[in-house]
PDB file of C-alpha atoms and ligand atoms in Angstrom:
ATOM      1  CA  MET A 289     -16.421 -10.021  -5.747  1.00 63.00           C
ATOM      2  CA  PRO A 290     -16.331  -6.584  -7.309  1.00 85.00           C
ATOM      3  CA  VAL A 291     -13.051  -5.035  -8.343  1.00 93.00           C
ATOM      4  CA  LYS A 292     -12.868  -1.465  -7.093  1.00 95.00           C
ATOM      5  CA  PRO A 293     -11.524   1.513  -9.051  1.00 96.00           C
ATOM      6  CA  LEU A 294      -8.062   2.641  -7.958  1.00 97.00           C
ATOM      7  CA  VAL A 295      -7.328   6.150  -6.708  1.00 97.00           C
ATOM      8  CA  LEU A 296      -4.416   7.587  -8.694  1.00 96.00           C
ATOM      9  CA  LEU A 297      -1.805  10.274  -8.109  1.00 97.00           C
ATOM     10  CA  PRO A 298      -2.289  13.255  -7.719  1.00 95.00           C
ATOM     11  CA  ASP A 299      -5.701  12.643  -6.067  1.00 96.00           C
ATOM     12  CA  PRO A 300      -5.527  14.293  -2.606  1.00 97.00           C
ATOM     13  CA  VAL A 301      -7.427  11.315  -1.153  1.00 98.00           C
ATOM     14  CA  LEU A 302      -4.071   9.481  -1.152  1.00 98.00           C
ATOM     15  CA  ARG A 303      -2.775  12.032   1.380  1.00 98.00           C
ATOM     16  CA  GLN A 304      -5.491  11.286   3.963  1.00 98.00           C
ATOM     17  CA  VAL A 305      -4.585   9.626   7.250  1.00 98.00           C
ATOM     18  CA  SER A 306      -6.689   6.459   7.589  1.00 98.00           C
ATOM     19  CA  LYS A 307      -8.668   5.604  10.721  1.00 98.00           C
ATOM     20  CA  PRO A 308      -8.359   2.388  12.735  1.00 98.00           C
ATOM     21  CA  VAL A 309     -10.820  -0.410  11.990  1.00 98.00           C
ATOM     22  CA  GLN A 310     -13.247  -0.785  14.908  1.00 97.00           C
ATOM     23  CA  HIS A 311     -15.684  -3.486  13.822  1.00 97.00           C
ATOM     24  CA  PHE A 312     -14.392  -6.871  12.723  1.00 98.00           C
ATOM     25  CA  ASP A 313     -17.604  -7.927  11.028  1.00 98.00           C
ATOM     26  CA  THR A 314     -18.737  -9.570   7.796  1.00 98.00           C
ATOM     27  CA  LYS A 315     -18.775  -6.174   6.076  1.00 98.00           C
ATOM     28  CA  LEU A 316     -15.068  -5.771   6.875  1.00 98.00           C
ATOM     29  CA  ARG A 317     -14.270  -9.279   5.619  1.00 98.00           C
ATOM     30  CA  GLY A 318     -16.215  -8.616   2.419  1.00 98.00           C
ATOM     31  CA  PHE A 319     -14.274  -5.400   1.918  1.00 98.00           C
ATOM     32  CA  ALA A 320     -10.947  -7.210   2.477  1.00 98.00           C
ATOM     33  CA  ALA A 321     -11.984  -9.803  -0.139  1.00 97.00           C
ATOM     34  CA  ASP A 322     -12.803  -6.990  -2.598  1.00 97.00           C
ATOM     35  CA  MET A 323      -9.399  -5.440  -1.886  1.00 98.00           C
ATOM     36  CA  LEU A 324      -7.664  -8.726  -2.673  1.00 98.00           C
ATOM     37  CA  ASP A 325      -9.632  -9.083  -5.923  1.00 97.00           C
ATOM     38  CA  THR A 326      -8.730  -5.516  -6.865  1.00 98.00           C
ATOM     39  CA  MET A 327      -5.050  -6.191  -6.134  1.00 97.00           C
ATOM     40  CA  TYR A 328      -5.014  -9.434  -8.166  1.00 96.00           C
ATOM     41  CA  ASP A 329      -6.841  -7.763 -11.041  1.00 96.00           C
ATOM     42  CA  ALA A 330      -4.359  -4.855 -11.239  1.00 96.00           C
ATOM     43  CA  PRO A 331      -2.104  -6.929 -10.781  1.00 95.00           C
ATOM     44  CA  GLY A 332      -0.081  -5.917  -7.740  1.00 96.00           C
ATOM     45  CA  ILE A 333       1.511  -7.421  -4.617  1.00 97.00           C
ATOM     46  CA  GLY A 334       0.108  -4.970  -2.059  1.00 98.00           C
ATOM     47  CA  LEU A 335      -2.819  -2.598  -1.656  1.00 98.00           C
ATOM     48  CA  ALA A 336      -3.962  -0.222   1.087  1.00 98.00           C
ATOM     49  CA  ALA A 337      -7.657   0.613   1.592  1.00 98.00           C
ATOM     50  CA  ILE A 338      -7.115   4.307   0.860  1.00 98.00           C
ATOM     51  CA  GLN A 339      -6.094   3.303  -2.678  1.00 98.00           C
ATOM     52  CA  VAL A 340      -9.716   2.335  -3.290  1.00 98.00           C
ATOM     53  CA  GLY A 341     -10.904   5.476  -1.481  1.00 98.00           C
ATOM     54  CA  GLU A 342     -11.627   3.973   1.964  1.00 98.00           C
ATOM     55  CA  PRO A 343      -9.685   5.751   4.744  1.00 98.00           C
ATOM     56  CA  VAL A 344      -9.387   2.719   7.051  1.00 98.00           C
ATOM     57  CA  ARG A 345      -6.232   1.009   8.305  1.00 98.00           C
ATOM     58  CA  LEU A 346      -6.395  -2.160   6.232  1.00 98.00           C
ATOM     59  CA  VAL A 347      -3.702  -3.585   3.963  1.00 98.00           C
ATOM     60  CA  VAL A 348      -3.637  -6.680   1.752  1.00 98.00           C
ATOM     61  CA  ILE A 349      -0.464  -8.324   0.480  1.00 98.00           C
ATOM     62  CA  ASP A 350       0.322 -11.410  -1.611  1.00 98.00           C
ATOM     63  CA  LEU A 351       3.956 -12.065  -2.481  1.00 97.00           C
ATOM     64  CA  ALA A 352       3.385 -15.447  -4.186  1.00 96.00           C
ATOM     65  CA  LYS A 353       5.060 -15.683  -7.580  1.00 92.00           C
ATOM     66  CA  GLU A 354       3.000 -16.285 -10.730  1.00 87.00           C
ATOM     67  CA  ASP A 355       3.644 -20.047 -10.710  1.00 92.00           C
ATOM     68  CA  GLU A 356       2.879 -20.404  -6.986  1.00 94.00           C
ATOM     69  CA  PRO A 357      -0.544 -20.775  -5.322  1.00 95.00           C
ATOM     70  CA  LYS A 358      -2.088 -17.560  -4.052  1.00 96.00           C
ATOM     71  CA  ALA A 359      -0.997 -16.543  -0.527  1.00 97.00           C
ATOM     72  CA  PRO A 360      -3.275 -13.663   0.476  1.00 98.00           C
ATOM     73  CA  ARG A 361      -2.487 -11.849   3.722  1.00 98.00           C
ATOM     74  CA  ILE A 362      -4.646  -9.268   5.470  1.00 98.00           C
ATOM     75  CA  PHE A 363      -3.178  -6.782   7.961  1.00 98.00           C
ATOM     76  CA  ILE A 364      -5.598  -4.646   9.959  1.00 98.00           C
ATOM     77  CA  ASN A 365      -4.501  -1.701  12.129  1.00 98.00           C
ATOM     78  CA  PRO A 366      -0.848  -2.611  11.496  1.00 98.00           C
ATOM     79  CA  VAL A 367       1.801  -0.859  13.591  1.00 98.00           C
ATOM     80  CA  ILE A 368       5.556  -1.093  13.073  1.00 98.00           C
ATOM     81  CA  VAL A 369       6.925  -1.786  16.557  1.00 98.00           C
ATOM     82  CA  GLU A 370      10.546  -2.430  15.612  1.00 98.00           C
ATOM     83  CA  ARG A 371      12.799  -1.398  12.715  1.00 98.00           C
ATOM     84  CA  SER A 372      16.325  -2.635  12.031  1.00 98.00           C
ATOM     85  CA  ALA A 373      19.227  -0.215  11.747  1.00 98.00           C
ATOM     86  CA  GLU A 374      20.298  -2.232   8.734  1.00 98.00           C
ATOM     87  CA  ARG A 375      18.725  -0.933   5.534  1.00 98.00           C
ATOM     88  CA  SER A 376      18.086  -2.360   2.112  1.00 97.00           C
ATOM     89  CA  VAL A 377      17.133  -1.006  -1.277  1.00 97.00           C
ATOM     90  CA  TYR A 378      14.274  -2.258  -3.464  1.00 97.00           C
ATOM     91  CA  GLU A 379      12.840  -0.957  -6.689  1.00 97.00           C
ATOM     92  CA  GLU A 380       9.285  -0.004  -5.730  1.00 98.00           C
ATOM     93  CA  GLY A 381       6.156   0.737  -7.694  1.00 98.00           C
ATOM     94  CA  CYS A 382       2.604   1.557  -6.634  1.00 98.00           C
ATOM     95  CA  LEU A 383      -0.820   0.808  -8.122  1.00 98.00           C
ATOM     96  CA  SER A 384      -1.710   4.471  -7.542  1.00 98.00           C
ATOM     97  CA  ILE A 385       1.326   5.607  -9.580  1.00 98.00           C
ATOM     98  CA  PRO A 386       1.142   3.229 -12.562  1.00 96.00           C
ATOM     99  CA  ASP A 387       4.265   2.454 -14.604  1.00 95.00           C
ATOM    100  CA  TYR A 388       6.646   4.393 -12.393  1.00 97.00           C
ATOM    101  CA  TYR A 389       9.407   2.639 -10.462  1.00 97.00           C
ATOM    102  CA  ALA A 390      12.205   3.941  -8.275  1.00 97.00           C
ATOM    103  CA  GLU A 391      14.709   2.577  -5.806  1.00 97.00           C
ATOM    104  CA  VAL A 392      13.787   3.207  -2.173  1.00 98.00           C
ATOM    105  CA  GLU A 393      15.929   2.554   0.886  1.00 97.00           C
ATOM    106  CA  ARG A 394      14.148   1.344   4.038  1.00 98.00           C
ATOM    107  CA  PRO A 395      14.944  -0.660   7.181  1.00 98.00           C
ATOM    108  CA  SER A 396      15.548  -4.221   5.995  1.00 98.00           C
ATOM    109  CA  HIS A 397      13.758  -5.845   8.928  1.00 98.00           C
ATOM    110  CA  VAL A 398      10.572  -4.842  10.760  1.00 98.00           C
ATOM    111  CA  ARG A 399       8.304  -6.265  13.424  1.00 98.00           C
ATOM    112  CA  VAL A 400       4.641  -5.418  12.913  1.00 98.00           C
ATOM    113  CA  ASP A 401       1.694  -5.811  15.303  1.00 98.00           C
ATOM    114  CA  TYR A 402      -1.676  -6.158  13.569  1.00 98.00           C
ATOM    115  CA  PHE A 403      -5.095  -7.797  13.730  1.00 98.00           C
ATOM    116  CA  ASP A 404      -6.491 -10.385  11.375  1.00 98.00           C
ATOM    117  CA  GLU A 405      -9.933  -9.995   9.780  1.00 98.00           C
ATOM    118  CA  PHE A 406     -11.572 -11.698  12.796  1.00 98.00           C
ATOM    119  CA  GLY A 407      -9.997  -9.286  15.288  1.00 98.00           C
ATOM    120  CA  ASN A 408      -7.293 -11.645  16.565  1.00 98.00           C
ATOM    121  CA  ALA A 409      -4.058  -9.876  17.530  1.00 98.00           C
ATOM    122  CA  ALA A 410      -1.003 -11.099  15.630  1.00 98.00           C
ATOM    123  CA  GLN A 411       2.602 -10.177  15.011  1.00 98.00           C
ATOM    124  CA  VAL A 412       4.896 -10.698  12.050  1.00 98.00           C
ATOM    125  CA  GLU A 413       8.656 -10.449  11.795  1.00 98.00           C
ATOM    126  CA  ALA A 414       9.445  -9.516   8.248  1.00 98.00           C
ATOM    127  CA  ASP A 415      12.544  -9.124   6.152  1.00 97.00           C
ATOM    128  CA  GLY A 416      13.235  -8.981   2.425  1.00 97.00           C
ATOM    129  CA  LEU A 417      10.366  -8.056   0.127  1.00 97.00           C
ATOM    130  CA  LEU A 418       7.710  -8.511   2.844  1.00 98.00           C
ATOM    131  CA  ALA A 419       9.455  -5.940   5.065  1.00 98.00           C
ATOM    132  CA  THR A 420       9.571  -3.428   2.212  1.00 98.00           C
ATOM    133  CA  CYS A 421       6.000  -4.136   1.151  1.00 98.00           C
ATOM    134  CA  LEU A 422       4.626  -3.766   4.702  1.00 98.00           C
ATOM    135  CA  GLN A 423       6.422  -0.436   5.138  1.00 98.00           C
ATOM    136  CA  HIS A 424       5.168   0.810   1.746  1.00 98.00           C
ATOM    137  CA  GLU A 425       1.558  -0.145   2.554  1.00 98.00           C
ATOM    138  CA  ILE A 426       1.618   1.126   6.151  1.00 98.00           C
ATOM    139  CA  ASP A 427       2.976   4.429   4.783  1.00 98.00           C
ATOM    140  CA  HIS A 428      -0.214   4.647   2.658  1.00 98.00           C
ATOM    141  CA  LEU A 429      -2.306   4.545   5.856  1.00 98.00           C
ATOM    142  CA  ASP A 430      -0.543   7.742   6.949  1.00 98.00           C
ATOM    143  CA  GLY A 431      -0.884   9.449   3.564  1.00 98.00           C
ATOM    144  CA  ILE A 432       2.731   8.764   2.615  1.00 98.00           C
ATOM    145  CA  LEU A 433       3.713   7.562  -0.867  1.00 98.00           C
ATOM    146  CA  PHE A 434       6.927   5.840  -1.936  1.00 98.00           C
ATOM    147  CA  ILE A 435       7.820   8.885  -4.019  1.00 98.00           C
ATOM    148  CA  ASP A 436       8.140  10.792  -0.717  1.00 98.00           C
ATOM    149  CA  HIS A 437      11.266   8.710  -0.108  1.00 98.00           C
ATOM    150  CA  ILE A 438      13.025   9.710  -3.364  1.00 97.00           C
ATOM    151  CA  SER A 439      14.720  12.982  -4.312  1.00 97.00           C
ATOM    152  CA  ARG A 440      12.574  16.080  -4.518  1.00 97.00           C
ATOM    153  CA  LEU A 441      13.574  16.605  -8.146  1.00 97.00           C
ATOM    154  CA  LYS A 442      12.391  13.127  -9.173  1.00 96.00           C
ATOM    155  CA  ARG A 443       9.241  13.446  -7.067  1.00 97.00           C
ATOM    156  CA  ASP A 444       8.257  16.775  -8.620  1.00 96.00           C
ATOM    157  CA  MET A 445       8.771  15.287 -12.086  1.00 97.00           C
ATOM    158  CA  VAL A 446       6.474  12.334 -11.337  1.00 97.00           C
ATOM    159  CA  ILE A 447       3.787  14.535  -9.778  1.00 96.00           C
ATOM    160  CA  ARG A 448       3.880  16.882 -12.791  1.00 96.00           C
ATOM    161  CA  LYS A 449       3.560  13.942 -15.180  1.00 96.00           C
ATOM    162  CA  PHE A 450       0.561  12.477 -13.320  1.00 96.00           C
ATOM    163  CA  ARG A 451      -1.088  15.878 -12.986  1.00 95.00           C
ATOM    164  CA  LYS A 452      -0.942  16.194 -16.760  1.00 94.00           C
ATOM    165  CA  LEU A 453      -2.257  12.641 -17.259  1.00 92.00           C
ATOM    166  CA  ALA A 454      -5.176  13.375 -14.892  1.00 91.00           C
ATOM    167  CA  LYS A 455      -5.971  16.525 -16.881  1.00 89.00           C
ATOM    168  CA  ASP A 456      -5.941  14.573 -20.147  1.00 87.00           C
ATOM    169  CA  ARG A 457      -8.317  11.988 -18.580  1.00 82.00           C
ATOM    170  CA  ALA A 458     -10.758  14.611 -17.363  1.00 76.00           C
ATOM    171  CA  PRO A 459     -13.865  14.976 -19.535  1.00 75.00           C
ATOM    172  CA  ALA A 460     -14.046  18.112 -21.629  1.00 68.00           C
ATOM    173  CA  ILE A 461     -16.930  20.321 -20.609  1.00 66.00           C
TER     174      ILE A 461
HETATM  175 NI1   NI B 702       1.478   1.802  -3.104  1.00 66.42          NI
END
């Protein structure tokens, strides 16, 4: 399956609000498989469709450790229906913001309604890393990045750095 190129900060595509998936067909399942391959290739533990330039509400996650068998999970049209008052802090990164990490505080427990790749409704109760990862990826579907949850000073620094990197990558004309 083809690995897709990742959309990087500060590409405005990352700020788009993604649309719900309507057709649970073989094309969708092929796309989800490509997303997983792209995530494994990066490598990363979570990826939202908008990060490969597709504004649809689809997220893939695999939290298996390196020495464990793969445990791919696909979440389509995910909605957070419950958040705990209790919060926890994780150091987060993002495949669209390579080599940058920062601590982010989020609800430590969430309940998420979603559909699988065949259109079956499902629900997950998540805590720990899965809760953080789901919130990070679902944020992507609304054009929100983890750097939106850190201080403005730090965020501006990161955006400036990636703007410069993007300029250096651009071909000279
Ligand atoms: Ni991300």
